[in-house]
Every structure is written in structure tokens, then in C-alpha cells.
Amino acid sequence: VLHTYSMRYLLPSVVLLGTAPTYVLAWGVWRLLSAFLPARFYQALDDRLYCVYQSMVLFFFENYTGVQILLYGDLPKNKENIIYLANHQSTVDWIVADILAIRQNALGHVRYVLKEGLKWLPLYGCYFAQHGGIYVKRSAKFSEKEMRNKLQSYVDAGTPMYLVIFPEGTRYNPEQTKVLSASQAFAAQRGLAVLKHVLTPRIKATHVAFDCMKNYLDAIYDVTVVYEGKDDGGQRRESPTMTEFLCKECPKIHIHIDRIDKKDVPEEQEHMRRWLHERFEIKDKMLIEFYESPDPERRKRFPGKSVNSKLSIKKTLPSMLILSGLTAGMLMTEAGRKLYVNTWIYGTLLGCLWVTIKA
């Protein structure tokens, strides 16, 4: 029984990976059909297709796991063009952006600033770039011009933007003391506050994004996330992986949202560096309070009132059934199975070739 319980991630993994060729084929057909149409038509349906797939993702990560979503702060009901800045601690972090976006009917508009290595993901590495994702290199190898050109093209095309950035650049893990020490030393050398529960944020991607999009944005969402469940006696531990999360090792996610008007964000890079670090100081203080407050009433919660936000299964189950049904139908015929396998093989190879040429 215990072994079966520990394998709960298998069903989601099989469905999410197994439907990948079906999804990419549907997108590829639309890409070809829309080649001679105005770009806005392609973008509108691409966003809709992306919404379908990510709704299936949320079926497993919310409805299947039964995780409790506790929202604090200010999450507008209506969709906006935003930059989403959050602390980074788990491979589940990108799904938290989906969790908020679907509650604003903006799920199809989510686009990510991703580390460059992810562009080699089978099928999806190429697709994320097509959907508006931006791959960036770290530190000195960061190409400001490349990111700026891509963002400007999206702005010029009127592409709806829910742009997700994790300014820390790498995941925070309290058990990786060398990474934390290096981050704290970096802050101290530059006269910045030393942070305990987050890493020192990097400014380049955030500054380029804001500079390109400032006349297009509605706001910045400053998001702070805690995964509750793995902490030992109040001591913070490594956040759950996707596999652990799908095995229901995280009963609650606490999400604090500060909506910041764009006029309150400094434009000059050095001033923005200070501003961004101050935002992470606020995060750090909230996390210290969450984990270490001497008052039991203030531990394991963020300041202010929380709302238990439950996602209706009506928003996610249809997508899961549609994509699973199409995939099962394809696999029932010999021609369909051949198309399925060829999509995995040649789709991956063509995607890798495309990202190599673009690089």
C-alpha cells in the first residue's frame, strides 16, 4: 500500500508526457494554416491551445493532489499585462504562476523567462520559444540585445503578456549552504541587505523586461510563495519537487501577491536594482515571520487575511479528457501510432535544430 501511494506521480506523468505529441501536432497544424493570416489570429488560437494544455496540468497539480491554495494580498479578478516576479525554490514554481493566471482568465497569456538549458527539452523546448518564452544565459553571458528584441516584437504585435521572471536566477535550497553563502557575500560586498530565506536577486532580465514593456504594462506582481508540508519542527527544508508534489507531500501553498503600479517602479537600472532588492527584503521578512515568529499565531501564515481559493474541476477536467481522448484515439490505429512515434522523434530533432539555428 505504501509503495502504491508513493507512485501517485505515475498517472500524471504518463498523461502529461503522453499527450505532448498530440498537443504539438495540433499546434503545428495551426501554425501551418495560419501562415498567411495576420499574426493576431495565430496568437489568439495559440494562446487558447496553451490554455487547454496548462488547464490539464492544473487538473493534476490542483484537483488531483487536492492541495489547498491560500491567497494573501491583492490579486485582481481581471487579466492584465504584467511582469510576475517571485521567489524561486522548486520546479513547481512555474505552475504557481499558472495557478494565479487561471484565476484571472489569463492562463493562455503566461510566458516565461527561462534558463537557456531548457530549450533542449523534447518538443517543448522549441514550443515555449514559439509561445513567447525567452531563453536567457546567466550572468556575464546574458544577451540584453536578444531579449530586448524579442520583447519589443511582442509589444509591437500587441501580444498579451503575463511574463514570469524569477530574479534569483537559481532555486533557493536551505541545504545548499555554499550557494546561500555566496549569495549573501555578493550582497554584503555591494552594500545590500543580507537575505536569509531568499537569494540576492539579479537585475538584468527584470530591467530589460520593464524597460521594453513599461508603456504596455498594467502592473508588476510581486509574488512570495511557501510550500507547506516538508518542514521539520518549523525548520525550513528543501521545497518539494514535482514528483513529491504529485505524491501529495505538500498539503498547502501560501501565495502572497503585491500588485505594484508601474509608476512606482524606478526606470534607471541602478535605482531599480535597489528597488528590487528592497522587494526581496520584504519577502525575506515575511518568510522569517512565517518560519520563525515567536508568536505561534503568526507562524505558518503571511500577514493579513487569507482566502482559501479552490479551483473548479470544470475548468480543468475537460482539457484533460480532450487531450487524453485524442491521444488514445491516435494510438488505437497503426497509422496513428506511427505518427505519434514520428512526432516524438522528428519533432524533437527539428525543435533542437530550430533552437540551434536561432542561437
Coordinates of C-alpha atoms in Angstrom, one line a residue:
V1 CA 0.0 0.0 0.0
L2 CA 2.8 2.4 0.9
H3 CA 4.6 1.7 -2.3
T4 CA 1.5 2.3 -4.3
Y5 CA 0.9 5.6 -2.5
S6 CA 4.5 6.7 -3.3
M7 CA 3.8 6.1 -7.1
R8 CA 1.0 8.6 -7.3
Y9 CA 3.0 10.7 -9.7
L10 CA 2.9 8.0 -12.4
L11 CA -0.6 8.7 -13.8
P12 CA 0.1 12.5 -14.1
S13 CA 3.5 11.8 -15.6
V14 CA 2.1 9.4 -18.2
V15 CA -0.7 11.7 -19.2
L16 CA 1.2 14.9 -19.3
L17 CA 4.1 13.5 -21.3
G18 CA 2.0 11.1 -23.3
T19 CA -0.2 13.9 -24.7
A20 CA 2.8 16.0 -25.7
P21 CA 2.9 14.8 -29.3
T22 CA -0.9 15.3 -29.7
Y23 CA -0.6 18.9 -28.4
V24 CA 2.4 19.7 -30.6
L25 CA 0.7 18.2 -33.7
A26 CA -2.4 20.4 -33.1
W27 CA -0.2 23.4 -32.7
G28 CA 1.9 22.6 -35.8
V29 CA -1.2 22.2 -37.9
W30 CA -2.5 25.6 -36.8
R31 CA 1.0 27.1 -37.3
L32 CA 0.8 26.0 -41.0
L33 CA -2.8 27.0 -41.5
S34 CA -2.2 30.5 -40.1
A35 CA 1.0 31.2 -42.1
F36 CA -0.9 33.5 -44.4
L37 CA -3.2 35.1 -41.8
P38 CA -2.5 38.2 -39.7
A39 CA -0.3 37.3 -36.7
R40 CA -3.0 38.2 -34.3
F41 CA -5.1 35.3 -35.5
Y42 CA -2.3 32.8 -34.9
Q43 CA -1.6 34.3 -31.5
A44 CA -5.2 34.2 -30.3
L45 CA -5.6 30.4 -31.1
D46 CA -2.1 29.6 -29.9
D47 CA -3.0 31.2 -26.5
R48 CA -6.2 29.2 -26.5
L49 CA -4.3 25.9 -27.2
Y50 CA -1.8 26.7 -24.5
C51 CA -4.6 27.4 -22.1
V52 CA -6.0 23.9 -22.8
Y53 CA -2.7 22.1 -22.1
Q54 CA -2.0 24.1 -18.9
S55 CA -5.5 23.5 -17.7
M56 CA -4.7 19.8 -17.9
V57 CA -1.5 20.5 -15.9
L58 CA -3.6 22.2 -13.2
F59 CA -6.0 19.3 -13.2
F60 CA -3.2 17.2 -11.8
F61 CA -1.4 19.8 -9.7
E62 CA -4.5 21.2 -8.1
N63 CA -7.5 18.9 -8.4
Y64 CA -5.7 15.6 -8.3
T65 CA -3.4 16.5 -5.4
G66 CA -6.1 18.3 -3.5
V67 CA -3.6 21.0 -2.5
Q68 CA -5.1 23.9 -0.6
I69 CA -4.3 27.3 -2.2
L70 CA -4.2 30.2 0.3
L71 CA -4.1 33.6 -1.3
Y72 CA -3.0 36.8 0.5
G73 CA -2.8 40.3 -0.7
D74 CA -4.2 41.8 -3.9
L75 CA -4.9 39.6 -6.9
P76 CA -7.1 41.4 -9.4
K77 CA -10.0 39.5 -10.9
N78 CA -9.4 40.7 -14.4
K79 CA -6.4 39.8 -16.7
E80 CA -3.7 42.4 -17.1
N81 CA -0.4 42.8 -18.9
I82 CA 2.1 42.2 -16.1
I83 CA 5.6 41.2 -15.1
Y84 CA 5.4 38.5 -12.5
L85 CA 8.4 38.5 -10.0
A86 CA 8.6 35.6 -7.5
N87 CA 11.0 33.8 -5.2
H88 CA 12.4 30.6 -6.8
Q89 CA 12.7 27.4 -4.7
S90 CA 11.1 24.5 -6.6
T91 CA 10.4 23.0 -10.0
V92 CA 6.7 23.6 -9.1
D93 CA 7.2 27.4 -9.1
W94 CA 6.2 27.9 -12.7
I95 CA 2.9 26.1 -12.0
V96 CA 2.2 28.6 -9.3
A97 CA 2.1 31.3 -12.0
D98 CA -0.5 29.2 -13.8
I99 CA -2.4 28.9 -10.5
L100 CA -2.8 32.6 -10.3
A101 CA -3.3 33.2 -14.1
I102 CA -6.2 30.8 -14.4
R103 CA -8.0 32.7 -11.6
Q104 CA -7.7 35.8 -13.8
N105 CA -8.7 34.0 -17.1
A106 CA -5.2 34.8 -18.3
L107 CA -3.7 31.3 -18.4
G108 CA -3.0 31.4 -22.2
H109 CA -1.0 34.6 -21.8
V110 CA 1.6 33.2 -19.4
R111 CA 5.1 33.4 -20.9
Y112 CA 8.4 32.7 -19.1
V113 CA 11.9 34.0 -19.0
L114 CA 13.8 30.6 -18.9
K115 CA 17.3 29.5 -18.4
E116 CA 18.9 28.5 -21.7
G117 CA 19.4 24.8 -20.9
L118 CA 15.6 24.3 -21.0
K119 CA 15.5 25.0 -24.8
W120 CA 16.7 21.4 -25.3
L121 CA 13.6 19.9 -23.8
P122 CA 12.0 17.4 -26.2
L123 CA 9.1 19.1 -28.1
Y124 CA 8.5 21.8 -25.5
G125 CA 11.9 23.5 -25.7
C126 CA 11.1 24.8 -29.2
Y127 CA 7.4 25.4 -28.4
F128 CA 8.0 27.6 -25.4
A129 CA 10.0 29.9 -27.6
Q130 CA 7.2 29.9 -30.2
H131 CA 4.7 30.8 -27.5
G132 CA 6.7 33.8 -26.3
G133 CA 9.1 32.4 -23.9
I134 CA 12.6 33.9 -23.7
Y135 CA 15.7 31.8 -23.1
V136 CA 18.5 33.7 -21.3
K137 CA 22.1 32.9 -20.3
R138 CA 23.3 33.6 -16.8
S139 CA 25.4 36.5 -15.5
A140 CA 28.1 37.7 -18.0
K141 CA 26.7 35.6 -20.9
F142 CA 23.3 37.3 -20.6
S143 CA 22.4 38.8 -24.0
E144 CA 20.4 42.0 -23.3
K145 CA 20.0 42.8 -27.0
E146 CA 18.5 39.5 -27.8
M147 CA 15.9 39.7 -25.0
R148 CA 15.1 43.3 -25.8
N149 CA 14.5 42.5 -29.5
K150 CA 12.1 39.6 -28.6
L151 CA 10.2 41.6 -26.1
Q152 CA 9.9 44.6 -28.4
S153 CA 8.5 42.3 -31.1
Y154 CA 5.8 41.0 -28.7
V155 CA 4.9 44.6 -27.6
D156 CA 4.7 45.8 -31.2
A157 CA 2.4 42.9 -32.1
G158 CA 0.1 43.6 -29.1
T159 CA 0.8 40.2 -27.6
P160 CA -0.9 39.8 -24.2
M161 CA 1.9 39.4 -21.6
Y162 CA 1.9 37.6 -18.3
L163 CA 5.7 37.5 -18.2
V164 CA 7.1 35.3 -15.4
I165 CA 10.6 36.1 -14.1
F166 CA 12.5 34.5 -11.2
P167 CA 15.1 37.2 -10.4
E168 CA 17.2 34.9 -8.1
G169 CA 18.3 33.0 -11.2
T170 CA 18.6 29.7 -9.4
R171 CA 16.5 27.8 -6.9
Y172 CA 16.8 28.5 -3.2
N173 CA 17.6 25.4 -1.1
P174 CA 18.4 25.9 2.6
E175 CA 20.5 22.7 2.4
Q176 CA 22.9 24.1 -0.2
T177 CA 24.8 26.3 2.1
K178 CA 27.5 27.2 -0.4
V179 CA 25.0 28.8 -2.8
L180 CA 23.4 30.7 0.1
S181 CA 26.7 31.9 1.5
A182 CA 27.9 33.1 -2.0
S183 CA 24.6 35.0 -2.5
Q184 CA 24.9 36.7 1.0
A185 CA 28.6 37.6 0.3
F186 CA 27.6 39.1 -3.0
A187 CA 25.0 41.3 -1.3
A188 CA 27.4 42.3 1.5
Q189 CA 30.1 43.3 -1.0
R190 CA 27.7 45.7 -2.7
G191 CA 26.3 47.2 0.5
L192 CA 22.9 45.5 0.2
A193 CA 21.0 43.8 3.0
V194 CA 22.0 40.2 3.5
L195 CA 19.0 37.9 3.0
K196 CA 18.2 34.6 4.8
H197 CA 15.3 32.9 3.1
V198 CA 15.8 34.1 -0.5
L199 CA 18.8 34.6 -2.7
T200 CA 20.1 38.0 -3.8
P201 CA 18.1 39.0 -6.9
R202 CA 19.7 39.7 -10.2
I203 CA 18.5 42.8 -12.1
K204 CA 19.3 42.3 -15.8
A205 CA 16.3 40.4 -17.0
T206 CA 13.9 42.4 -14.9
H207 CA 15.3 45.7 -16.0
V208 CA 15.2 44.8 -19.7
A209 CA 11.7 43.5 -19.4
F210 CA 10.4 46.6 -17.7
D211 CA 12.3 49.0 -20.0
C212 CA 10.8 47.3 -23.1
M213 CA 7.3 46.9 -21.7
K214 CA 6.8 49.9 -19.4
N215 CA 4.3 51.7 -21.8
Y216 CA 2.5 48.4 -22.3
L217 CA 2.3 47.1 -18.7
D218 CA -0.5 47.5 -16.3
A219 CA 1.4 46.4 -13.2
I220 CA 4.1 44.3 -11.6
Y221 CA 3.0 41.3 -9.4
D222 CA 5.5 40.7 -6.6
V223 CA 4.7 37.2 -5.5
T224 CA 6.0 35.3 -2.5
V225 CA 5.4 31.5 -2.2
V226 CA 5.7 29.0 0.6
Y227 CA 5.1 25.2 0.1
E228 CA 3.9 23.8 3.5
G229 CA 4.5 20.2 4.4
K230 CA 8.1 19.3 4.4
D231 CA 9.3 21.5 7.3
D232 CA 10.6 19.7 10.3
G233 CA 9.5 21.3 13.6
G234 CA 9.4 24.7 12.0
Q235 CA 12.8 24.3 10.4
R236 CA 12.7 25.1 6.7
R237 CA 13.6 22.2 4.4
E238 CA 14.1 21.9 0.6
S239 CA 10.9 22.6 -1.2
P240 CA 9.0 19.7 -2.9
T241 CA 10.0 18.5 -6.3
M242 CA 7.3 17.9 -8.9
T243 CA 7.3 14.2 -8.1
E244 CA 6.9 14.9 -4.4
F245 CA 4.2 17.4 -5.0
L246 CA 2.2 15.0 -7.1
C247 CA 2.6 12.4 -4.3
K248 CA 0.7 14.9 -2.1
E249 CA 3.6 15.8 0.1
C250 CA 2.5 19.5 0.0
P251 CA -1.0 20.0 1.6
K252 CA -0.9 23.8 1.3
I253 CA 0.6 26.5 -0.8
H254 CA 0.7 30.0 0.7
I255 CA 0.8 32.7 -2.0
H256 CA 1.2 36.4 -1.2
I257 CA 0.6 38.9 -4.0
D258 CA 1.6 42.6 -4.0
R259 CA 0.3 44.4 -7.1
I260 CA 2.7 47.3 -7.8
D261 CA 1.7 50.1 -10.2
K262 CA 4.3 50.6 -12.9
K263 CA 4.6 54.3 -12.0
D264 CA 6.1 53.2 -8.6
V265 CA 8.9 51.3 -10.3
P266 CA 12.2 53.2 -10.9
E267 CA 13.4 53.1 -14.5
E268 CA 17.1 53.6 -14.2
Q269 CA 19.0 50.3 -13.7
E270 CA 20.9 51.1 -10.5
H271 CA 17.8 52.5 -8.9
M272 CA 15.8 49.5 -10.0
R273 CA 18.5 47.2 -8.5
R274 CA 17.9 48.9 -5.1
W275 CA 14.2 48.7 -5.5
L276 CA 14.2 45.0 -6.5
H277 CA 16.5 44.2 -3.5
E278 CA 14.1 46.0 -1.2
R279 CA 11.2 44.0 -2.6
F280 CA 13.2 40.8 -1.7
E281 CA 14.0 42.2 1.7
I282 CA 10.2 42.4 2.2
K283 CA 9.9 38.8 1.1
D284 CA 12.7 37.7 3.4
K285 CA 11.0 39.4 6.4
M286 CA 7.7 37.7 5.6
L287 CA 9.4 34.3 5.3
I288 CA 11.3 34.8 8.6
E289 CA 8.0 35.6 10.2
F290 CA 6.4 32.6 8.5
Y291 CA 9.0 30.1 9.8
E292 CA 10.5 31.7 12.9
S293 CA 8.0 34.0 14.6
P294 CA 8.0 33.5 18.4
D295 CA 4.2 34.0 18.3
P296 CA 2.5 30.7 17.2
E297 CA -0.4 32.7 15.8
R298 CA 1.9 34.4 13.3
R299 CA 3.8 31.3 12.2
K300 CA 2.8 29.3 9.1
R301 CA 0.9 32.2 7.6
F302 CA 1.6 35.5 5.8
P303 CA 0.4 38.9 7.2
G304 CA -3.2 39.8 6.5
K305 CA -6.3 37.9 5.7
S306 CA -6.0 34.7 3.6
V307 CA -8.5 33.4 1.1
N308 CA -8.9 29.6 0.6
S309 CA -9.1 29.6 -3.2
K310 CA -10.5 26.3 -4.7
L311 CA -10.2 25.7 -8.4
S312 CA -13.4 24.3 -10.0
I313 CA -12.8 21.0 -11.7
K314 CA -15.0 22.3 -14.6
K315 CA -12.0 24.5 -15.6
T316 CA -9.5 21.6 -15.8
L317 CA -11.2 18.2 -16.4
P318 CA -12.5 19.0 -19.9
S319 CA -8.9 19.7 -21.1
M320 CA -7.6 16.5 -19.6
L321 CA -10.4 14.5 -21.2
I322 CA -10.0 16.1 -24.7
L323 CA -6.2 15.7 -24.9
S324 CA -6.2 12.2 -23.4
G325 CA -9.1 11.1 -25.7
L326 CA -7.3 12.4 -28.8
T327 CA -4.1 10.7 -27.8
A328 CA -5.8 7.4 -27.1
G329 CA -7.6 7.6 -30.4
M330 CA -4.4 8.2 -32.2
L331 CA -2.7 5.2 -30.5
M332 CA -5.6 2.8 -31.5
T333 CA -4.6 2.7 -35.1
E334 CA -1.3 1.6 -36.8
A335 CA -1.1 4.9 -38.7
G336 CA -1.8 6.9 -35.6
R337 CA 0.9 5.1 -33.6
K338 CA 3.4 5.7 -36.4
L339 CA 2.5 9.4 -36.5
Y340 CA 2.8 9.5 -32.7
V341 CA 6.3 8.0 -32.6
N342 CA 7.5 10.1 -35.5
T343 CA 6.3 13.2 -33.8
W344 CA 8.4 12.4 -30.7
I345 CA 11.5 11.6 -32.8
Y346 CA 11.4 14.1 -35.6
G347 CA 9.6 16.8 -33.6
T348 CA 12.4 16.7 -31.1
L349 CA 15.1 16.7 -33.7
L350 CA 13.5 19.6 -35.7
G351 CA 13.0 21.5 -32.5
C352 CA 16.6 21.1 -31.4
L353 CA 17.7 22.2 -34.9
W354 CA 15.5 25.2 -34.8
V355 CA 16.8 26.4 -31.4
T356 CA 20.3 25.8 -32.6
I357 CA 19.8 28.0 -35.7
K358 CA 18.1 30.7 -33.7
A359 CA 21.0 30.7 -31.2

